[in-house]
PDB file of C-alpha atoms in Angstrom:
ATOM      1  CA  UNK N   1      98.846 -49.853 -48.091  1.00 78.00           C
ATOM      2  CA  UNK N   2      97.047 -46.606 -48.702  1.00 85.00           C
ATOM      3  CA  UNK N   3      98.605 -43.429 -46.678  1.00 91.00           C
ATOM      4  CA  UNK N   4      97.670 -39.753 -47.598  1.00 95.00           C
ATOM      5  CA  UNK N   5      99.998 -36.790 -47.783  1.00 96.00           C
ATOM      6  CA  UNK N   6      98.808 -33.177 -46.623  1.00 97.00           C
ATOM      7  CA  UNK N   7     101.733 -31.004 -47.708  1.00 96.00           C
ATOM      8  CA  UNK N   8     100.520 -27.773 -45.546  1.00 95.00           C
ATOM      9  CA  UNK N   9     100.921 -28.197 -41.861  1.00 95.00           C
ATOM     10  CA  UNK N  10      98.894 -24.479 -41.058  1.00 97.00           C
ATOM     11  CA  UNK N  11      97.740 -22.029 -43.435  1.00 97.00           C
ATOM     12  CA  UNK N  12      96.636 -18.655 -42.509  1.00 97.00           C
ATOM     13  CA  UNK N  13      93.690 -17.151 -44.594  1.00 97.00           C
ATOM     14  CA  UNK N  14      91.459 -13.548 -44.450  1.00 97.00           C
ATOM     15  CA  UNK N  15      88.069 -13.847 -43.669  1.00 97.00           C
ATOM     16  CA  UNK N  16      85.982 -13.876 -46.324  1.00 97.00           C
ATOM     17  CA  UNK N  17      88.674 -15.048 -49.272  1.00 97.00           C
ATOM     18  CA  UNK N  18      88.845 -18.411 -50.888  1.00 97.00           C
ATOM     19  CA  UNK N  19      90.546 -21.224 -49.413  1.00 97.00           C
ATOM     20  CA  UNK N  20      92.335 -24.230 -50.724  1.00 97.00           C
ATOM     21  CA  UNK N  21      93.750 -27.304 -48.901  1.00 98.00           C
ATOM     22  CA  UNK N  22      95.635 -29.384 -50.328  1.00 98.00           C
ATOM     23  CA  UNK N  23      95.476 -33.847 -49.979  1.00 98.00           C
ATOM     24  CA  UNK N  24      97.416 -36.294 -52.082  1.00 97.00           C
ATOM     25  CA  UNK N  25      96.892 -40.171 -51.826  1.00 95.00           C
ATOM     26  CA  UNK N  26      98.327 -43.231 -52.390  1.00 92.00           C
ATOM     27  CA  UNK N  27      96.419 -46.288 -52.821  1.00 86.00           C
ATOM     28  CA  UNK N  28      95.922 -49.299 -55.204  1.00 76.00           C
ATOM     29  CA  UNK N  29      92.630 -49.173 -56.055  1.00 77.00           C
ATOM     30  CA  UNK N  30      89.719 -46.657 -56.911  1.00 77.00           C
ATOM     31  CA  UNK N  31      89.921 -44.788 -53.179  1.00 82.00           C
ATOM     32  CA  UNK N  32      87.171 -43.508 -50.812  1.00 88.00           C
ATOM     33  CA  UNK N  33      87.705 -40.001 -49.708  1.00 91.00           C
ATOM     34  CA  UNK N  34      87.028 -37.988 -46.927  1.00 93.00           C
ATOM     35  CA  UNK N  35      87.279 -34.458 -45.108  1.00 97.00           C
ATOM     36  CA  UNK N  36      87.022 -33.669 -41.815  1.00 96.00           C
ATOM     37  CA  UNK N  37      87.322 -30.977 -39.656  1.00 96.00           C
ATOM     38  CA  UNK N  38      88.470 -31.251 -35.811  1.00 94.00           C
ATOM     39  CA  UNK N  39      87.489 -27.854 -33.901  1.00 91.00           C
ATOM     40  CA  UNK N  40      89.743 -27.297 -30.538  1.00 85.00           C
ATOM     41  CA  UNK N  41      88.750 -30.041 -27.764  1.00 80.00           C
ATOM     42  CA  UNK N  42      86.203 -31.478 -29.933  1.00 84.00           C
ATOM     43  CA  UNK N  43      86.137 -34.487 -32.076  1.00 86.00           C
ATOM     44  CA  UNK N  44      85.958 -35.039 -36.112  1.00 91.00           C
ATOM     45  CA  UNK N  45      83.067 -33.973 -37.946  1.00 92.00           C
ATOM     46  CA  UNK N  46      82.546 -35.245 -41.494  1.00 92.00           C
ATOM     47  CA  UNK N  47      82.727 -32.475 -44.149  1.00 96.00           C
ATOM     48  CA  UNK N  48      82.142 -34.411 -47.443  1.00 94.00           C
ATOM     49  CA  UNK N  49      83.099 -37.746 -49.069  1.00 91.00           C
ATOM     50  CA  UNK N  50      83.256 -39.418 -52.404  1.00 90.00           C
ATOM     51  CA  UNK N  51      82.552 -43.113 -52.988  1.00 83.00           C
ATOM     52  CA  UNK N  52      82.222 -42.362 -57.177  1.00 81.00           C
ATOM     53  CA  UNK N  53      80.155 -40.984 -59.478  1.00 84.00           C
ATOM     54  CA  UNK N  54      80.600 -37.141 -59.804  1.00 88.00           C
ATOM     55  CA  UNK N  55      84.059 -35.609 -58.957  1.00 90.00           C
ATOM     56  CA  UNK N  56      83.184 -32.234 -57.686  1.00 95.00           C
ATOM     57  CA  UNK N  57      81.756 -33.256 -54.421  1.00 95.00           C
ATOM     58  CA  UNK N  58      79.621 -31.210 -52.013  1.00 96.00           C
ATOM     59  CA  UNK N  59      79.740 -30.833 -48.517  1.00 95.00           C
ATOM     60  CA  UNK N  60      78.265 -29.445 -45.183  1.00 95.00           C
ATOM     61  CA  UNK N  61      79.709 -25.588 -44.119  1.00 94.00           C
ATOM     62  CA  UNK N  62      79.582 -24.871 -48.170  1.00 96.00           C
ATOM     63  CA  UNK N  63      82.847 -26.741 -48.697  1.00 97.00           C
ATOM     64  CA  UNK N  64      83.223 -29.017 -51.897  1.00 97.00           C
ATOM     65  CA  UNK N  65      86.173 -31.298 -52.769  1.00 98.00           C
ATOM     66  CA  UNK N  66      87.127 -32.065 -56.612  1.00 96.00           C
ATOM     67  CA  UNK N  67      88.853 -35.849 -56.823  1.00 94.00           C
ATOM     68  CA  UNK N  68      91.132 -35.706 -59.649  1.00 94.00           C
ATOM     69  CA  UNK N  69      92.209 -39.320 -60.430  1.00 92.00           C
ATOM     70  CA  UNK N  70      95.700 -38.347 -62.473  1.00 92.00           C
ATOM     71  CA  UNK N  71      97.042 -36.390 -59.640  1.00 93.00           C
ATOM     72  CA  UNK N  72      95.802 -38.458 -57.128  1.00 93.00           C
ATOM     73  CA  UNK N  73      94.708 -35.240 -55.298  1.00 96.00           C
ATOM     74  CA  UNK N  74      91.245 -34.377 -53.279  1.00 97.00           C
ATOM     75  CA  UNK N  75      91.874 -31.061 -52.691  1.00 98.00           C
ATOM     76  CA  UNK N  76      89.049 -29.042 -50.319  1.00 98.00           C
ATOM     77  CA  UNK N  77      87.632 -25.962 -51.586  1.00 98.00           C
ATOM     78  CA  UNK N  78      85.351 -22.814 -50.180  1.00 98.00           C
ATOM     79  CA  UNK N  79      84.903 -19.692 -52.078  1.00 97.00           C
ATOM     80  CA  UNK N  80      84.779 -17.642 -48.852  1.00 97.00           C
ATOM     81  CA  UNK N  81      85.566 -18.696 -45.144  1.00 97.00           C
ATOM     82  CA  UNK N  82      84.022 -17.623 -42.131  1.00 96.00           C
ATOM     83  CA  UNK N  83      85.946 -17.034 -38.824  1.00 95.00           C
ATOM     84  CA  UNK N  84      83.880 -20.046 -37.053  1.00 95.00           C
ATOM     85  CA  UNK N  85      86.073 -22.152 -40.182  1.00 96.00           C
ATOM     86  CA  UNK N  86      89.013 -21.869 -38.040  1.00 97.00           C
ATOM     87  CA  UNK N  87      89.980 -25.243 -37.156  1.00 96.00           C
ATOM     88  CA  UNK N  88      92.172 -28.807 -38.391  1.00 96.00           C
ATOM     89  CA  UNK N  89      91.531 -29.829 -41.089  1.00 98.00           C
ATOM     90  CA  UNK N  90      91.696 -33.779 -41.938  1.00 97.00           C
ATOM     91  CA  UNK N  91      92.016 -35.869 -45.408  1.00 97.00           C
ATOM     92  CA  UNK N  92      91.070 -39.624 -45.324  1.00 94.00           C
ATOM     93  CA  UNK N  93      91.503 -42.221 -47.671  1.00 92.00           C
ATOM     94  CA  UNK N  94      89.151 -45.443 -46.792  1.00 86.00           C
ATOM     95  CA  UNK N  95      89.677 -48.740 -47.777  1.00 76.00           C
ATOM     96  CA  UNK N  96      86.889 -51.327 -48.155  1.00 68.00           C
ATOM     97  CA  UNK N  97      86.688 -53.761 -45.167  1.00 64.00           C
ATOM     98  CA  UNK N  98      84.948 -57.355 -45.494  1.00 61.00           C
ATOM     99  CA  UNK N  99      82.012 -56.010 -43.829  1.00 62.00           C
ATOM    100  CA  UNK N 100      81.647 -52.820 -46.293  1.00 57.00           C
ATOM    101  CA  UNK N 101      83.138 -50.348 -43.289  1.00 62.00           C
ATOM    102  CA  UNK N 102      85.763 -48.269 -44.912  1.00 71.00           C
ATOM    103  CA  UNK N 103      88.651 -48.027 -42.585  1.00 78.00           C
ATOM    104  CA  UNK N 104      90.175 -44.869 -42.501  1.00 87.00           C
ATOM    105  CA  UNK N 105      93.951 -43.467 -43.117  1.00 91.00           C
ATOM    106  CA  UNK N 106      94.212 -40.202 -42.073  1.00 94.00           C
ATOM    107  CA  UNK N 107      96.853 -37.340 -43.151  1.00 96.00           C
ATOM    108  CA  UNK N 108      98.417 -34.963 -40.800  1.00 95.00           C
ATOM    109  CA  UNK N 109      96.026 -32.307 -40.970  1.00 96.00           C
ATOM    110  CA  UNK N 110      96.283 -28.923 -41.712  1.00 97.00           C
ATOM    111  CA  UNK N 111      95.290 -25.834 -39.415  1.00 97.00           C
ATOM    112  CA  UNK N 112      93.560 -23.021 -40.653  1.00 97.00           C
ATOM    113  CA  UNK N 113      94.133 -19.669 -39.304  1.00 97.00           C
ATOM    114  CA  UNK N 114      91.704 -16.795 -40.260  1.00 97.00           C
ATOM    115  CA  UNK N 115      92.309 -13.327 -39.918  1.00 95.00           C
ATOM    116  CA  UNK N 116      90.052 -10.030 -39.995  1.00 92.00           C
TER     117      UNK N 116
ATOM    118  CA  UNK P   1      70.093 -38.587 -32.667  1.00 62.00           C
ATOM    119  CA  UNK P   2      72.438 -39.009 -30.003  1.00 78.00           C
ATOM    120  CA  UNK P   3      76.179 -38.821 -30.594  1.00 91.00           C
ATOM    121  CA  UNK P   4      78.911 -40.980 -29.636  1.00 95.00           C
ATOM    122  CA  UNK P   5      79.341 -40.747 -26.149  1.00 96.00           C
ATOM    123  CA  UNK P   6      82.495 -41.311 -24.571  1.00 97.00           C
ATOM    124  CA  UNK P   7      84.030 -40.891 -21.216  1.00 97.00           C
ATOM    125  CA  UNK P   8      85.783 -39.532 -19.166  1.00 97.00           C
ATOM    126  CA  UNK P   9      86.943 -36.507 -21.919  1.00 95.00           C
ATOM    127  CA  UNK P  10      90.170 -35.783 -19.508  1.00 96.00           C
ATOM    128  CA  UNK P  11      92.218 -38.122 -17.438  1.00 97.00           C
ATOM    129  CA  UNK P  12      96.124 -37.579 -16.478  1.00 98.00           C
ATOM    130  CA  UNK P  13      97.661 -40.175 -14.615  1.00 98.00           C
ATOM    131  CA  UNK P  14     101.671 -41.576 -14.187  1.00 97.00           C
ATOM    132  CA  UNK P  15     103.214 -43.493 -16.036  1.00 96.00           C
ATOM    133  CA  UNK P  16     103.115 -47.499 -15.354  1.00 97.00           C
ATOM    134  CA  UNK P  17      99.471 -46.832 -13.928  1.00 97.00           C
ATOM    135  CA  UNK P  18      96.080 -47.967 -15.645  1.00 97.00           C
ATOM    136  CA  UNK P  19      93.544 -46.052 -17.498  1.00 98.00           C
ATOM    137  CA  UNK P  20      90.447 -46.892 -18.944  1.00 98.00           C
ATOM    138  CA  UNK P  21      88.234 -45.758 -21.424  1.00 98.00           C
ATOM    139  CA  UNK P  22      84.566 -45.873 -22.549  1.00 98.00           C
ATOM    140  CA  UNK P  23      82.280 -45.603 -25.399  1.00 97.00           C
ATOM    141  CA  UNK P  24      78.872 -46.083 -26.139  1.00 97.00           C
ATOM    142  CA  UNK P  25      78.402 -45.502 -29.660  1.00 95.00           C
ATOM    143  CA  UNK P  26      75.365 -44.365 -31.916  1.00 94.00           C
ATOM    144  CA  UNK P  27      72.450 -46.369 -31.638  1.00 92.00           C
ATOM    145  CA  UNK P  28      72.073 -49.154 -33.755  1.00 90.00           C
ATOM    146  CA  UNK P  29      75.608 -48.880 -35.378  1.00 90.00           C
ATOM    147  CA  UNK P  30      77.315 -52.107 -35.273  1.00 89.00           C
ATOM    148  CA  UNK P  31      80.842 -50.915 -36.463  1.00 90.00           C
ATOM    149  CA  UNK P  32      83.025 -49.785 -33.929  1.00 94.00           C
ATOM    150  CA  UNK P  33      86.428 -48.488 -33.780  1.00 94.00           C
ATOM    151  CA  UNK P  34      89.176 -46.879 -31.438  1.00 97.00           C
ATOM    152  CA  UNK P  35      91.273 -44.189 -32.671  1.00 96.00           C
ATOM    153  CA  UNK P  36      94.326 -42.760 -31.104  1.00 97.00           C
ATOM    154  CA  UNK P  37      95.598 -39.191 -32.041  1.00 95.00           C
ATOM    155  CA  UNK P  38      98.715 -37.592 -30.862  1.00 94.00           C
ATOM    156  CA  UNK P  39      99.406 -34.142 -30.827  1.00 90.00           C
ATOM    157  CA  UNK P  40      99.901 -33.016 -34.515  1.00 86.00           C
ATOM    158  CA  UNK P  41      99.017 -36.251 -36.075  1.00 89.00           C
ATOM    159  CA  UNK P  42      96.323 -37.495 -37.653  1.00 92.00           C
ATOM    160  CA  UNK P  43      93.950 -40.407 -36.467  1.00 94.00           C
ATOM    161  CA  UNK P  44      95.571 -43.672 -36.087  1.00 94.00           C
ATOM    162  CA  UNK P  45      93.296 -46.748 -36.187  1.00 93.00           C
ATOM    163  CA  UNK P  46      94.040 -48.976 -33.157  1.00 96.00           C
ATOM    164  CA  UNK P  47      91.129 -51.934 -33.043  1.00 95.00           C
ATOM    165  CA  UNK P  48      87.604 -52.063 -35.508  1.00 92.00           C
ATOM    166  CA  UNK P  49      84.964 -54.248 -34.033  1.00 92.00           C
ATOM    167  CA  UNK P  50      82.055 -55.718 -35.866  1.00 88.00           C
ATOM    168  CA  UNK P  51      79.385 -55.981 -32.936  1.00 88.00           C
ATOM    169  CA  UNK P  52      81.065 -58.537 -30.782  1.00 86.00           C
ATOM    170  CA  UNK P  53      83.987 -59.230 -32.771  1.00 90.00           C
ATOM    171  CA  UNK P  54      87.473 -57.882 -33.740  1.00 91.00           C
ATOM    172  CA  UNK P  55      88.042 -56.567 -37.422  1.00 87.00           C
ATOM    173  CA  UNK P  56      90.887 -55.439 -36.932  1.00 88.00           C
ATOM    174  CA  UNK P  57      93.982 -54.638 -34.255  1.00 93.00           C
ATOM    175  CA  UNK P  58      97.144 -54.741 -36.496  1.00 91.00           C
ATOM    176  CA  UNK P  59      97.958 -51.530 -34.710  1.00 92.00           C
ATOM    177  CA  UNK P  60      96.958 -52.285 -31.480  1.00 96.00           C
ATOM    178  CA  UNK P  61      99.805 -52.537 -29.007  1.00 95.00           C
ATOM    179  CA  UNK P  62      98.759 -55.482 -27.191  1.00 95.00           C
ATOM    180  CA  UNK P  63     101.722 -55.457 -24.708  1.00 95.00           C
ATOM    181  CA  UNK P  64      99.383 -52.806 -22.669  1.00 97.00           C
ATOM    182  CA  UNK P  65      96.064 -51.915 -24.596  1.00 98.00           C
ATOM    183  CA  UNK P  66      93.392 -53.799 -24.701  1.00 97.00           C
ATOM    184  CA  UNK P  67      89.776 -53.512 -25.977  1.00 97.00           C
ATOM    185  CA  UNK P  68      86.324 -55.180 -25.499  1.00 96.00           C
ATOM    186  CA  UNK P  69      82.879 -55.270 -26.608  1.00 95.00           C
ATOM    187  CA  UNK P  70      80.921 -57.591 -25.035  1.00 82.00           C
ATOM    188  CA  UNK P  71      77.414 -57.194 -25.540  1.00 87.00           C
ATOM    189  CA  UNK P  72      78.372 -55.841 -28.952  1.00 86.00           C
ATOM    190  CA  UNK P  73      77.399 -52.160 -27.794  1.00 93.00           C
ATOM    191  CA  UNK P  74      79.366 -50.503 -25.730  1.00 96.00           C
ATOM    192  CA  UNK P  75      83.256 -50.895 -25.626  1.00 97.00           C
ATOM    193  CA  UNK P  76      86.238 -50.301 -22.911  1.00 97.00           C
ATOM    194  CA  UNK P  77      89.602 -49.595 -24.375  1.00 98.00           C
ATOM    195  CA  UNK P  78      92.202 -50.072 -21.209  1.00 98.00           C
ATOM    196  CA  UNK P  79      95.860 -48.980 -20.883  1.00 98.00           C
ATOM    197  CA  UNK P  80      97.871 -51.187 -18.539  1.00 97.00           C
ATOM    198  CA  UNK P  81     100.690 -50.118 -17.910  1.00 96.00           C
ATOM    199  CA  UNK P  82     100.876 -46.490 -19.206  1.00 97.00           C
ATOM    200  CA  UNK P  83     103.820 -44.783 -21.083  1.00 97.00           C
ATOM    201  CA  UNK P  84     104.412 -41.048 -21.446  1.00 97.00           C
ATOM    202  CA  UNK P  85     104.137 -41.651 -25.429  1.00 96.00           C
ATOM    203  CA  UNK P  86     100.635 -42.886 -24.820  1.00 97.00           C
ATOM    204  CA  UNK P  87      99.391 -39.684 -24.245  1.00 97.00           C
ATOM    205  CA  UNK P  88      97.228 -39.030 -27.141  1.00 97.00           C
ATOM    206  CA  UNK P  89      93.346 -38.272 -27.596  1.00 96.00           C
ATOM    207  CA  UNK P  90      91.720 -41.411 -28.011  1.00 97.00           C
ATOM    208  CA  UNK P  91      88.728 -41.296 -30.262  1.00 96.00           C
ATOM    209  CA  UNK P  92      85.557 -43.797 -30.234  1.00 96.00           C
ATOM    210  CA  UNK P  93      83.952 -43.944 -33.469  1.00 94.00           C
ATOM    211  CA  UNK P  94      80.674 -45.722 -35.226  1.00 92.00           C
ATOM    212  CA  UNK P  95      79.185 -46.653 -38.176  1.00 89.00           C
ATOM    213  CA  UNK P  96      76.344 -48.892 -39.310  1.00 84.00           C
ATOM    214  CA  UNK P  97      78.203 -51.647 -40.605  1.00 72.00           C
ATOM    215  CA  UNK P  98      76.848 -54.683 -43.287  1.00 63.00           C
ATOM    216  CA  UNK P  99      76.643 -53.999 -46.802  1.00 58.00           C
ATOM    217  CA  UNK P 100      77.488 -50.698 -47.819  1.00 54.00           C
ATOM    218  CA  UNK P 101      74.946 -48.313 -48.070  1.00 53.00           C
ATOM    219  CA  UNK P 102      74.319 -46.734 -51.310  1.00 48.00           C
ATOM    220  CA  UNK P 103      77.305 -43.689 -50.864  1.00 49.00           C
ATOM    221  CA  UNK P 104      78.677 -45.887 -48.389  1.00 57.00           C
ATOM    222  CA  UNK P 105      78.609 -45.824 -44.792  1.00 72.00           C
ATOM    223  CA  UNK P 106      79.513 -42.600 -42.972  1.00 81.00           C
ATOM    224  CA  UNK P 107      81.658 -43.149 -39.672  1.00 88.00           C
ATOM    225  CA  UNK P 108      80.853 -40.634 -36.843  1.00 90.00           C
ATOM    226  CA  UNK P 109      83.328 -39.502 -33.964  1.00 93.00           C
ATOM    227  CA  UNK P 110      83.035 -38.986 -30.347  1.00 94.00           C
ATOM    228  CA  UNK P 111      84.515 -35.749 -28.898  1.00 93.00           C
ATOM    229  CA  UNK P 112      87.695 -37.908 -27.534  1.00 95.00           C
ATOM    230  CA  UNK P 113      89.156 -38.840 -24.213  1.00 96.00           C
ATOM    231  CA  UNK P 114      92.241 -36.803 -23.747  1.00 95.00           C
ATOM    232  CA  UNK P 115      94.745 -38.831 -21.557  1.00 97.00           C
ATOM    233  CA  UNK P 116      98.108 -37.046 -20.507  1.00 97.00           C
ATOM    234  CA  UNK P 117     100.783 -39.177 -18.911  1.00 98.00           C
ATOM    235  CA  UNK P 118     103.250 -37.143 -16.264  1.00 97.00           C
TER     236      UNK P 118
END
């Protein structure tokens, strides 16, 4: 069974330095990946994924993700965060269902703080 | 393109009563699933449905939840009767379902029902 590990439960960040959460992952097989972010009272919005192909992956809100295979890690990067980044932050790890639907294990989360 | 819809976005009732809660996901997307998320968790899948039919609900406690989607659309997920531990955000999400798409299928999540039991 595939479960995902997000070691920091709330990190606290100045605006407009980089940020780095981290996501480890257990499964069997080559995973699916996935970020999300949860703003307060609202529901998940998809940040990036990876399926294959190129590791450094891209996402919406100029975040990218880097899947690194030998440390089983998908850590989420941005070079500089905004206040409106403040929010939980979600790793997934999809697994293949018959009907090509990745159903998705989600980690903890972590919350971002951001200060001035 | 309209979101997943879901309703009501609050309810608190007491425990050993019923609640009930509903989803009308994106259009055309014939993968649906129910999520429930407790305070300081993550996500927990509860019940995938492939237009009319159950995928899966391995995690479904089926003492008191329940879930339907008849016409393959919309779905009810109903709690009957409640505990306090089932309070929790529950979370309708949709995808498009069949063969994956080229970088796969993206799921997309409603803004929650957020259910307090007192």
């Amino acid at each position: 069974a595939q479960s995902v590990t997000q070691p920091d439960i709330h990190i606290t960040v100045s605006e407009g330095a980089s940020l780095e959460l981290r996501c480890n992952y257990s499964y069997g097989a080559t995973p699916y990946l996935f970020w999300y972010v949860q703003s307060p009272g609202q529901g998940l919005q998809l940040l990036l994924k990876y399926f294959s192909g190129d590791t450094l992956v891209q996402g919406i809100k100029g975040f990218e993700a880097e899947f690194k295979r030998s440390q089983s890690s998908f850590n989420l990067r941005k070079p500089s965060v905004h206040w409106s980044d403040a929010a939980e932050y979600f790793c997934a790890v999809g697994a293949p269902s018959n009907f090509g639907n990745e159903k998705l294990t989600f980690g903890t989360g972590t919350r971002l703080t951001i200060i001035p | 393109e309209a979101g997943v819809a879901q309703s009501p976005r609050y309810k608190i009732i007491e425990k050993r009563q019923s609640v009930a809660f509903w989803c009308n996901p994106i259009s055309g997307h014939a993968t649906l699933y129910w999520y429930q998320q407790i305070l300081g968790q993550g996500p927990k899948l509860l019940i995938q449905f492939q237009n009319n039919g159950v995928v899966d609900d391995s995690q479904l406690p089926k003492d008191r939840f329940s879930a339907e989607r008849l016409k393959g659309v919309d779905s009810t997920l109903k709690i009957q009767p409640a505990k306090l531990e089932d309070s929790a955000v529950y979370l309708c999400a949709s995808s498009l379902g069949g063969p994956r798409q080229g970088s796969g299928n993206t799921i997309y999540f409603g803004e929650g029902s957020w259910l307090t039991v007192v």
